[in-house]
Short mmCIF file of C-alpha atoms in Angstrom, two decimals:
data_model
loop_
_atom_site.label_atom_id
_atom_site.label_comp_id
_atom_site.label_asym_id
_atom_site.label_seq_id
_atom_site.Cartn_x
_atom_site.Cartn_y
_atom_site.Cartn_z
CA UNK A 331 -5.25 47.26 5.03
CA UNK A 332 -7.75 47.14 7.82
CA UNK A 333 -10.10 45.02 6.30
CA UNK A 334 -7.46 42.88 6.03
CA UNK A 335 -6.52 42.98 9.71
CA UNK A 336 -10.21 42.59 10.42
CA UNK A 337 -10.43 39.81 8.02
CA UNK A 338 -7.62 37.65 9.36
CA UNK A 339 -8.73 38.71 13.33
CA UNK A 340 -11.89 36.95 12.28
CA UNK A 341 -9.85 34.11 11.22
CA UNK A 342 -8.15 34.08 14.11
CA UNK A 343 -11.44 34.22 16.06
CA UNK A 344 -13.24 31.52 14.20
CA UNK A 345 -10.52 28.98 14.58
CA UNK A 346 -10.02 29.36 18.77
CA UNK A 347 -13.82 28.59 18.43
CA UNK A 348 -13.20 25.52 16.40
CA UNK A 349 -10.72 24.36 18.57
CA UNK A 350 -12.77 24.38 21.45
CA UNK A 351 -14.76 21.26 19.57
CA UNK A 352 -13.88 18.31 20.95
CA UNK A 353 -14.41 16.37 17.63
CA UNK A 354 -11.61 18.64 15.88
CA UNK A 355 -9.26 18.02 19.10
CA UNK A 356 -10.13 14.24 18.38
CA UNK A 357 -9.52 14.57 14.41
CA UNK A 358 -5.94 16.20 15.00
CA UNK A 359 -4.73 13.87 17.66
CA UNK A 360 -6.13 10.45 15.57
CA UNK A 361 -3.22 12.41 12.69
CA UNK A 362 -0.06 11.29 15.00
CA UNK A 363 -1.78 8.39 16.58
CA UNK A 364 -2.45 6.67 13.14
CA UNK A 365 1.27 7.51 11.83
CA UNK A 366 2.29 6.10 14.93
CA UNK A 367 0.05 3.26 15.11
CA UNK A 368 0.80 2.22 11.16
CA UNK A 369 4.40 2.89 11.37
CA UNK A 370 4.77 0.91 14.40
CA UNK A 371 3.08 -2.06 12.52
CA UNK A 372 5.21 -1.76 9.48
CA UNK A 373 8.65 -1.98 11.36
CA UNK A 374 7.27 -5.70 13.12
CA UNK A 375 8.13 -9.16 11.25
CA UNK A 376 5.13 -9.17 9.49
CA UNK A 377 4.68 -10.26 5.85
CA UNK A 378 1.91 -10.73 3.08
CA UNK A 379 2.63 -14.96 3.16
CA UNK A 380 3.88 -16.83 5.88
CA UNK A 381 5.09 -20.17 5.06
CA UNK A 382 6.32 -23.09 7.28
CA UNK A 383 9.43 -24.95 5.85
CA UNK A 384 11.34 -27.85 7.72
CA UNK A 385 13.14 -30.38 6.75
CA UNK A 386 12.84 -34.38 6.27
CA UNK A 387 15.73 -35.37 8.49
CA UNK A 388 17.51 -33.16 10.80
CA UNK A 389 20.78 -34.89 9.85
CA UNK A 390 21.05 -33.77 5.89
CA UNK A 391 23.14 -30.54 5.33
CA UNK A 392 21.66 -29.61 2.48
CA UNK A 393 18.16 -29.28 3.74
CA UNK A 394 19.40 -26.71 6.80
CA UNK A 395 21.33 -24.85 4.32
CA UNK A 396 18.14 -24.07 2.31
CA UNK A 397 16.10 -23.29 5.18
CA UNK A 398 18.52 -21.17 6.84
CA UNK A 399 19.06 -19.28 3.33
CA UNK A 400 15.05 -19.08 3.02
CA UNK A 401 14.58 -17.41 6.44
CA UNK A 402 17.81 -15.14 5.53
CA UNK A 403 15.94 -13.95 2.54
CA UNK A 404 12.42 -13.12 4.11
CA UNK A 405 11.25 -10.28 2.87
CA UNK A 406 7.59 -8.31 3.39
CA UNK A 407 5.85 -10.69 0.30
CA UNK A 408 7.03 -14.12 1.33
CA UNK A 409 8.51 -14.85 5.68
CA UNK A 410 9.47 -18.37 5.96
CA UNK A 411 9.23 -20.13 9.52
CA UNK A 412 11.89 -23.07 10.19
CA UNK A 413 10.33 -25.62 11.98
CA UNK A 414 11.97 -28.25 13.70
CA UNK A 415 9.94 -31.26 11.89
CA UNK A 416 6.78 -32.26 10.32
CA UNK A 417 4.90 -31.68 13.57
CA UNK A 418 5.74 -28.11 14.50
CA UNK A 419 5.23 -27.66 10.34
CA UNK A 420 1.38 -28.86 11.01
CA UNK A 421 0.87 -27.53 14.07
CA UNK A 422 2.18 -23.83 12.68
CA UNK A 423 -0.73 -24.30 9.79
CA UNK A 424 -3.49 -25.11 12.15
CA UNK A 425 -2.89 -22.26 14.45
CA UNK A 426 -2.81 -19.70 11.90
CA UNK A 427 0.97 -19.24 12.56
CA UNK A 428 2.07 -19.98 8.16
CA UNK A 429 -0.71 -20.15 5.79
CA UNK A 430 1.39 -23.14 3.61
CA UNK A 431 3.97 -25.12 4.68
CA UNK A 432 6.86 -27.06 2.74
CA UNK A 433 8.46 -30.46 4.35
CA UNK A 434 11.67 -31.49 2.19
CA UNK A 435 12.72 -34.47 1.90
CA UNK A 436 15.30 -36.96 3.75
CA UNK A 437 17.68 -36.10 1.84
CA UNK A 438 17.81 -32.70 -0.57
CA UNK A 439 20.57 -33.63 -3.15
CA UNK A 440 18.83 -37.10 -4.35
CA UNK A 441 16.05 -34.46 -5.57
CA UNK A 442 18.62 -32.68 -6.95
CA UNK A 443 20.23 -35.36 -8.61
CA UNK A 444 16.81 -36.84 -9.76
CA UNK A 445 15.71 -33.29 -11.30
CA UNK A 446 19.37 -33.38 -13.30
CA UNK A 447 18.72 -36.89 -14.20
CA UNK A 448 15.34 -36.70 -16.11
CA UNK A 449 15.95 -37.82 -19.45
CA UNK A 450 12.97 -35.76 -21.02
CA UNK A 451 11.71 -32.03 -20.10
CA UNK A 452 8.76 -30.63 -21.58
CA UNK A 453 10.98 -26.74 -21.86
CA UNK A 454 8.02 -24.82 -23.21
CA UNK A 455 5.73 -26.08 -19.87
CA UNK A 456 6.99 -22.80 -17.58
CA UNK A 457 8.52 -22.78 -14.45
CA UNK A 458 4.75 -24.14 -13.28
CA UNK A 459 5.53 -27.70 -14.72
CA UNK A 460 8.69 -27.67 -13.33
CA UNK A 461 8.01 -26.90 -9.74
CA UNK A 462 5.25 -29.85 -10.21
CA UNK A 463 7.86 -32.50 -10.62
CA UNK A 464 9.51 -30.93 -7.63
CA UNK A 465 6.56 -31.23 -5.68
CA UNK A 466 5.88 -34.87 -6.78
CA UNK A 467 3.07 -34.98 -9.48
CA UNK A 468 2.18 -37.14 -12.36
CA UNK A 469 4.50 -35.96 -14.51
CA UNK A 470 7.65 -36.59 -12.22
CA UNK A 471 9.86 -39.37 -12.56
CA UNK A 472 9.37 -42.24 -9.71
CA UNK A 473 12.77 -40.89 -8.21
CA UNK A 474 11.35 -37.79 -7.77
CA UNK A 475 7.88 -38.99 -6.58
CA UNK A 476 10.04 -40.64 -3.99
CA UNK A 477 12.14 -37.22 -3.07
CA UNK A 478 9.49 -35.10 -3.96
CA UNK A 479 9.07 -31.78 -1.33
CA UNK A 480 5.70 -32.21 0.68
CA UNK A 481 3.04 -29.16 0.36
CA UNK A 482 0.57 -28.37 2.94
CA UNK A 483 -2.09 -25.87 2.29
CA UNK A 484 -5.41 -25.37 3.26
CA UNK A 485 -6.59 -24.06 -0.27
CA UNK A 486 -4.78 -24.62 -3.47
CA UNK A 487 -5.28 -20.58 -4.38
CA UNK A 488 -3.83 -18.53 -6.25
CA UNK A 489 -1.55 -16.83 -3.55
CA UNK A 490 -0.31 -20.94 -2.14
CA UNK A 491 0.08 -21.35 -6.73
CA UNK A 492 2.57 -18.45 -6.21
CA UNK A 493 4.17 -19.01 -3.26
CA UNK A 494 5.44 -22.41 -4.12
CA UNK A 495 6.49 -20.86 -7.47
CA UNK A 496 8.72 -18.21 -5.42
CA UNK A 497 10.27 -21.20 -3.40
CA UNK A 498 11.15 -23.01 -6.91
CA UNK A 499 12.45 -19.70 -7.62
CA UNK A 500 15.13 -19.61 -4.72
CA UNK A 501 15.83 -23.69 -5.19
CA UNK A 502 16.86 -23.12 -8.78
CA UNK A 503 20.58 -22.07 -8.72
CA UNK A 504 20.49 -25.85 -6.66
CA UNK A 505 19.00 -26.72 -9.32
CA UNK A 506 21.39 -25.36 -11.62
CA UNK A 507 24.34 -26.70 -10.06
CA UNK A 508 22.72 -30.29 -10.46
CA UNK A 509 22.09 -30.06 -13.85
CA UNK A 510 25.28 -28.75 -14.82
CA UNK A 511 27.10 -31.82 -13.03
CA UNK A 512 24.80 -34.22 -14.28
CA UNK A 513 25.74 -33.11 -17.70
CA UNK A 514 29.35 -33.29 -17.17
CA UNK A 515 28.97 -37.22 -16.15
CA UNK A 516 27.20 -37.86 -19.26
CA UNK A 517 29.11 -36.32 -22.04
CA UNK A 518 32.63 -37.27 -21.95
CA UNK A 519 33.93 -35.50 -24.68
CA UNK A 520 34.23 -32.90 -22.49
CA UNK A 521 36.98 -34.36 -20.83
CA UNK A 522 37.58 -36.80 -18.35
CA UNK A 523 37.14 -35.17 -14.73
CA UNK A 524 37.29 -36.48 -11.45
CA UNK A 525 34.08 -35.83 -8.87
CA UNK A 526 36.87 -32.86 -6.96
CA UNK A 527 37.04 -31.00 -10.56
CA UNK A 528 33.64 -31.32 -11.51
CA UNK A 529 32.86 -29.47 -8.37
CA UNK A 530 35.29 -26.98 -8.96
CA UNK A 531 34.68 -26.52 -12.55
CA UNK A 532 30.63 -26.05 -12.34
CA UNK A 533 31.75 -23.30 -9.30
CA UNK A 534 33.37 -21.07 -10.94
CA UNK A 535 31.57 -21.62 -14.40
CA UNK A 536 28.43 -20.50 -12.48
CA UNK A 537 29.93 -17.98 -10.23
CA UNK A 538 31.54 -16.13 -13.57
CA UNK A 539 27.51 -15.50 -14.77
CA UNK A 540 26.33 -14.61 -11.87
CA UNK A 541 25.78 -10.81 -11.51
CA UNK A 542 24.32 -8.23 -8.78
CA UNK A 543 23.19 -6.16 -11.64
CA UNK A 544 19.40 -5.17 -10.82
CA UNK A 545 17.60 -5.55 -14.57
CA UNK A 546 14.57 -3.56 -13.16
CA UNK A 547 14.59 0.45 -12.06
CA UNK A 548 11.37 0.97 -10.07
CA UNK A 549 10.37 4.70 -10.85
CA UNK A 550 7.23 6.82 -10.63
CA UNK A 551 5.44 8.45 -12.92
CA UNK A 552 7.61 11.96 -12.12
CA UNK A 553 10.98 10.17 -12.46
CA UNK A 554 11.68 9.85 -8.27
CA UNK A 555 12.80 6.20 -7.58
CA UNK A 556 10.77 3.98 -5.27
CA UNK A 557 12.99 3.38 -2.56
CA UNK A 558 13.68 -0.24 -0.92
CA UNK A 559 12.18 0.71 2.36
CA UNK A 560 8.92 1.91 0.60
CA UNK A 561 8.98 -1.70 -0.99
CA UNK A 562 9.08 -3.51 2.74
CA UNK A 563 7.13 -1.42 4.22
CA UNK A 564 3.71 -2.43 2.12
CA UNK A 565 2.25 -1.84 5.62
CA UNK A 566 2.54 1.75 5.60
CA UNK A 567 1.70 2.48 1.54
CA UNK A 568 -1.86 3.76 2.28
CA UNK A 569 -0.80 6.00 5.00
CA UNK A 570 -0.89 9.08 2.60
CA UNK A 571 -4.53 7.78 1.48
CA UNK A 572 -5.56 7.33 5.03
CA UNK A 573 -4.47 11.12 6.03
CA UNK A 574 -6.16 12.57 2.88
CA UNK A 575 -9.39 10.03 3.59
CA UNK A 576 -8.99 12.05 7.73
CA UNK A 577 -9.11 15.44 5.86
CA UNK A 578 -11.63 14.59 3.84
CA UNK A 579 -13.76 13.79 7.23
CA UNK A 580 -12.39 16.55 8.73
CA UNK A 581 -14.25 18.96 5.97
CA UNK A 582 -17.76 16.95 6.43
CA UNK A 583 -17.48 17.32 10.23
CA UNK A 584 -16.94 21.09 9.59
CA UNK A 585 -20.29 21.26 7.25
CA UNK A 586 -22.30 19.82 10.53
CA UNK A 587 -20.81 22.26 12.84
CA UNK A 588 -21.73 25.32 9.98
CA UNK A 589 -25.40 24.43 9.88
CA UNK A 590 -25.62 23.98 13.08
CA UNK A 591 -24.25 27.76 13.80
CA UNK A 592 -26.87 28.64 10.96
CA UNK A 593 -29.87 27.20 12.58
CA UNK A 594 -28.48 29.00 15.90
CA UNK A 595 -28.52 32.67 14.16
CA UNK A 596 -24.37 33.05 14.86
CA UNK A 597 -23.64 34.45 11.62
CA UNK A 598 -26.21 37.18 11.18
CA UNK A 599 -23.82 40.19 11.53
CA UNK A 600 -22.42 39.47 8.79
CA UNK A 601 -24.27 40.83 5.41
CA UNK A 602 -26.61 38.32 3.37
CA UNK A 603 -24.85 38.93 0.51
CA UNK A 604 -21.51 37.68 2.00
CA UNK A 605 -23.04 34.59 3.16
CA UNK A 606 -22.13 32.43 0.72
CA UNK A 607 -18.23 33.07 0.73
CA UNK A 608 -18.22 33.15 4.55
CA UNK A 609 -19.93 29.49 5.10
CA UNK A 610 -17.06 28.33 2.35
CA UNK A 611 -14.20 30.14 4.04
CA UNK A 612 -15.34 29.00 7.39
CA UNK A 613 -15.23 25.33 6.39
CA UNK A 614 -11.92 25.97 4.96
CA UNK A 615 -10.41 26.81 8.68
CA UNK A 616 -10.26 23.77 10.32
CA UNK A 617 -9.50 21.88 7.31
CA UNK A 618 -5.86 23.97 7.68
CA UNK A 619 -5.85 23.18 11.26
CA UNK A 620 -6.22 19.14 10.16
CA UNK A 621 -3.87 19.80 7.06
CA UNK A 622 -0.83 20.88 9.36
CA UNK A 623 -0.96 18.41 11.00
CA UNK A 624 -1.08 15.74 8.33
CA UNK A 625 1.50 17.83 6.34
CA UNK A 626 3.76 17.61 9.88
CA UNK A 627 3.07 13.25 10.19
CA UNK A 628 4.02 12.73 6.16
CA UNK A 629 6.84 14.32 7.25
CA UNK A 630 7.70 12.63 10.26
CA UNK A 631 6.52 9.31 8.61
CA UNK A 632 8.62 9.10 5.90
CA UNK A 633 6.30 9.84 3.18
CA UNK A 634 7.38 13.27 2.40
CA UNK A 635 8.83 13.69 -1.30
CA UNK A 636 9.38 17.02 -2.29
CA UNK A 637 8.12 20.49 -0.34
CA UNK A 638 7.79 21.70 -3.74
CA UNK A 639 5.00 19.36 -4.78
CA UNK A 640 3.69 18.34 -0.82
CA UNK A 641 3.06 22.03 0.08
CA UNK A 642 0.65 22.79 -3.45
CA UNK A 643 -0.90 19.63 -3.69
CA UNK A 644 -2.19 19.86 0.16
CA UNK A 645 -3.19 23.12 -0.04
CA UNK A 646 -5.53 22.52 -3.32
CA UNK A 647 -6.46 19.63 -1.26
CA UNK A 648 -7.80 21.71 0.83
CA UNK A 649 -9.75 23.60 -1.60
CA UNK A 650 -11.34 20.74 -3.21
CA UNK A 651 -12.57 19.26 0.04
CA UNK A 652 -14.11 22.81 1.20
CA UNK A 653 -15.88 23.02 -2.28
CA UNK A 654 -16.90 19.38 -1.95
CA UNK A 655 -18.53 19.70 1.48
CA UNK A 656 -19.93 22.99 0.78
CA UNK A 657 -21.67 21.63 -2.36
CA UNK A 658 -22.84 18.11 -0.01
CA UNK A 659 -24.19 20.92 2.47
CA UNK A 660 -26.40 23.15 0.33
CA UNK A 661 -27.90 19.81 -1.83
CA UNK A 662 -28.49 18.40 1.15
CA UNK A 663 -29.42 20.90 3.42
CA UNK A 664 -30.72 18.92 6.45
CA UNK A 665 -28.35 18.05 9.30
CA UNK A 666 -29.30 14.74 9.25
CA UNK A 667 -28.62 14.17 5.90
CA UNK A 668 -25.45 14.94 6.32
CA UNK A 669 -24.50 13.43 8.92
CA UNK A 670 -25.72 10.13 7.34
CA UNK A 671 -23.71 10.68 4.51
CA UNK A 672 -20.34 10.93 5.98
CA UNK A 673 -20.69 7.06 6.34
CA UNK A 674 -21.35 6.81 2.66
CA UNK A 675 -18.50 9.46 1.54
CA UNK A 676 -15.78 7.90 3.83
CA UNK A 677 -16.10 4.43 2.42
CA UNK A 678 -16.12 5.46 -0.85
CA UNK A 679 -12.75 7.41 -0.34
CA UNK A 680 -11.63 4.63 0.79
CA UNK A 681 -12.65 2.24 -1.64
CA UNK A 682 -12.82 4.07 -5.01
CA UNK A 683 -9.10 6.34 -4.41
CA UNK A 684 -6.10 4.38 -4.25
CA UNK A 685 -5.77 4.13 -0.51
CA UNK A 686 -5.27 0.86 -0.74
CA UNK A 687 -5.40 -0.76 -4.63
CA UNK A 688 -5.84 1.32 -7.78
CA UNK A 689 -8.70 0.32 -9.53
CA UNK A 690 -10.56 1.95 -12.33
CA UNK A 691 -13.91 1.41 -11.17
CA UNK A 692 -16.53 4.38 -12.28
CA UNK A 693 -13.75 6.90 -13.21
CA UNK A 694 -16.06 9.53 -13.36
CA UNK A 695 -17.43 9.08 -9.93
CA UNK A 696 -13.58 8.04 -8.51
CA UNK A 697 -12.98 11.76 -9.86
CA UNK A 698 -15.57 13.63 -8.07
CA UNK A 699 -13.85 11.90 -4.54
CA UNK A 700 -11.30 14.95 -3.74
CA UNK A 701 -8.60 12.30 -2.46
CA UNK A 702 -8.34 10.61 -6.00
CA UNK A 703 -6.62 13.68 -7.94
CA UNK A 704 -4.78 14.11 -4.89
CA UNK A 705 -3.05 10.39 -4.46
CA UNK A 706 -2.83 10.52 -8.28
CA UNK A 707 -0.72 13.51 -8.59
CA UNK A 708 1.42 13.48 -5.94
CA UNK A 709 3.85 11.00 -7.95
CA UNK A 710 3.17 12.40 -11.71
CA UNK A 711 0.29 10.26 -12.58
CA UNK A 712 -1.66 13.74 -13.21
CA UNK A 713 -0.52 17.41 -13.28
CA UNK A 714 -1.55 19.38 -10.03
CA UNK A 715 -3.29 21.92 -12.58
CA UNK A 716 -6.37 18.74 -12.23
CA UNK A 717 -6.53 19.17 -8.76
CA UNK A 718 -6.71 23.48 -9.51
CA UNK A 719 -9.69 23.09 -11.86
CA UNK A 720 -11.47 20.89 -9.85
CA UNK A 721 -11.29 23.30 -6.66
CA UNK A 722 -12.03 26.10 -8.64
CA UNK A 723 -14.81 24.08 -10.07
CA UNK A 724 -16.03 23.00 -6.76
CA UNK A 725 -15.54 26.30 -4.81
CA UNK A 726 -17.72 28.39 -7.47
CA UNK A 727 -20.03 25.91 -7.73
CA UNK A 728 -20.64 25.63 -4.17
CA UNK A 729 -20.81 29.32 -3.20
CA UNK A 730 -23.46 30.08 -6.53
CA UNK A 731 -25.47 26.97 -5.36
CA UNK A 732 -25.24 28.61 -1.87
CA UNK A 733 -26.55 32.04 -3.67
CA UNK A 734 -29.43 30.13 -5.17
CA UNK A 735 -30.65 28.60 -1.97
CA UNK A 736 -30.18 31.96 -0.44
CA UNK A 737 -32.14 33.89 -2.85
CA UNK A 738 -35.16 30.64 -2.88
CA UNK A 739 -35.51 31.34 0.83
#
């Protein structure tokens, strides 16, 4: 029992000291400041696509119905700007203010009517073909060509491809309606209807199909449902990679601040044969200070999910990091070194874990980063028993490496 007390009055000991460091002061407070920072972001009007719509003619109904419904329905993919005319459209593209822009025509319903009229549709084309006789090409009909909707983009990508794809998508129940009149008029045997019942008729024949039933559940990997405001708020997704990416620097700053205290002589009541488990329990106390603190914003933030699963995934964390600097310390071994590859490390967490965008680049390596098994378990992609072997893996590995060096000097 009073080892223990000794042990944990060490603890206590060691970690005043650490606080005293400016740069772990700095690494804690940059924990709230980036929830703050990224949260405040997320919560602004701010989308992946902005695009410019206004209409040919201020007069026609139709076209401020659409535009009023497209800016209703912005969402954190696709924001659409209403401009006044074909003016504030440009001038919105060549500031920078809508990356594409969309000018209908005069008058909305004669592209309607010309989209119902066509005599011949090429069905198997997709939903591509179709938005192209919307938008006026070759294979439109002259009446068309002549109501066709105006696109302005800078580069005909991939994202302005989809974009104008996602605007034929909220024109097609127009589009619908059209057809379904257009129809009537033409086949008589239906009966013989005046232009009041048609309109009635094709309302509530469409309005009986439509349905608020959501064909898609969006789920991951452990069954918890992805909510809507995760959706929106694309901003904040690699806040959890961003706070592991922190602790991860928080470990390599500790490794500088150990070798430094070896070179100085700090550690030499404590017995050589100890050595090795001290330097990795040292670099695992401020990693605890840094891990409360990020454990404290995930909460705060939003991203929390379940203490039973937050709690043991940060604390093996925790582990793998003070393995995986320890190891980077002793096979490195100069200051300098070190401190040169924090660079290195850093923007491969950043760019090899899903912070950002999962990719399966070098698997192997990916797996040696300790953020990856963390991001990739915390939803059920991997059992947390990955993230155990590895920092068991890493923490033996690193003190029997530390042995070796110890025993070569």
């Amino acid at each position: 029992m009073k080892k223990c007390r000794q042990f944990f009055l060490w603890m206590v000991l060691l970690n005043k000291r650490i606080l005293k460091q400016p740069l772990f002061l700095i690494l804690i407070a940059l924990v709230p400041l980036l929830v703050f920072g990224v949260g405040h972001l997320s919560q602004e009007s701010s989308s992946l696509v902005t695009a410019a719509i206004a209409p040919g003619s201020g007069e026609d109904e139709a076209s401020a119905l659409l535009i009023s419904s497209l800016v209703d329905s912005s969402s954190s993919a696709v924001r659409y700007l209403s401009c006044r005319d074909e003016e504030e459209l440009l001038h919105a593209l060549t500031t920078g203010k809508a990356r594409i822009g969309f000018l209908l025509p005069e008058n909305l319903d004669a592209l309607f009517e010309a989209y119902a009229s066509q005599k011949t549709k090429n069905l198997s084309a997709g939903a591509l073909a179709l938005l192209g006789s919307l938008l006026g090409e070759s294979s439109a009909s002259e009446e068309m060509k002549a109501n066709a909707i105006q696109s302005f983009a800078a580069t005909n990508d991939v994202i302005s491809k989809i974009t104008r794809e996602q605007l034929f998508g909220k024109l097609y129940p127009s589009l619908e309606t059209a057809v379904l009149k257009t129809w009537l008029k033409i086949h008589p045997e239906v009966g013989s209807m005046t232009a009041a019942q048609r309109e009635q008729f094709v309302d509530e024949t469409l309005a009986s199909y439509e349905t608020d039933y959501d064909f898609f559940d969006l789920e991951y990997m452990d069954g918890s449902p992805v909510r809507d405001d995760e959706i929106d708020r694309f901003i904040a997704s690699p806040m959890r990679g961003l706070l592991a990416v922190l602790l991860t620097l928080a470990g390599l700053a500790a490794i500088l601040y150990l070798t430094q205290d070896c070179q100085w002589g700090r550690f030499v009541w404590i017995p050589a044969h100890l050595h090795p488990v001290f330097h990795y329990l040292y670099l695992l106390i401020p990693l605890v200070d840094v891990a409360a603190a990020v454990l404290a914003a995930l909460f705060l933030g939003g991203s929390f999910t379940h203490i039973a699963v937050e709690i043991p995934a940060l604390l093996l964390l925790i582990l793998q990091i003070g393995g995986f600097s320890n190891l980077l310390r002793v096979l490195l071994r100069r200051k300098d070194f070190m401190a040169s590859s924090i660079p290195i490390v850093i923007c491969a967490c950043l760019f090899l874990t899903p912070v950002f965008v999962d990719l399966t680049i070098l698997e192997p390596l990916q797996m040696l980063l300790p953020p990856y098994l963390y991001l990739k378990a915390i939803h059920g992609n991997l059992p947390l028993w990955y993230m155990a072997v590895y920092a068991a893996v890493a923490g033996a590995v690193s003190i029997l490496a530390d042995r070796t060096k110890q025993i070569a000097e």
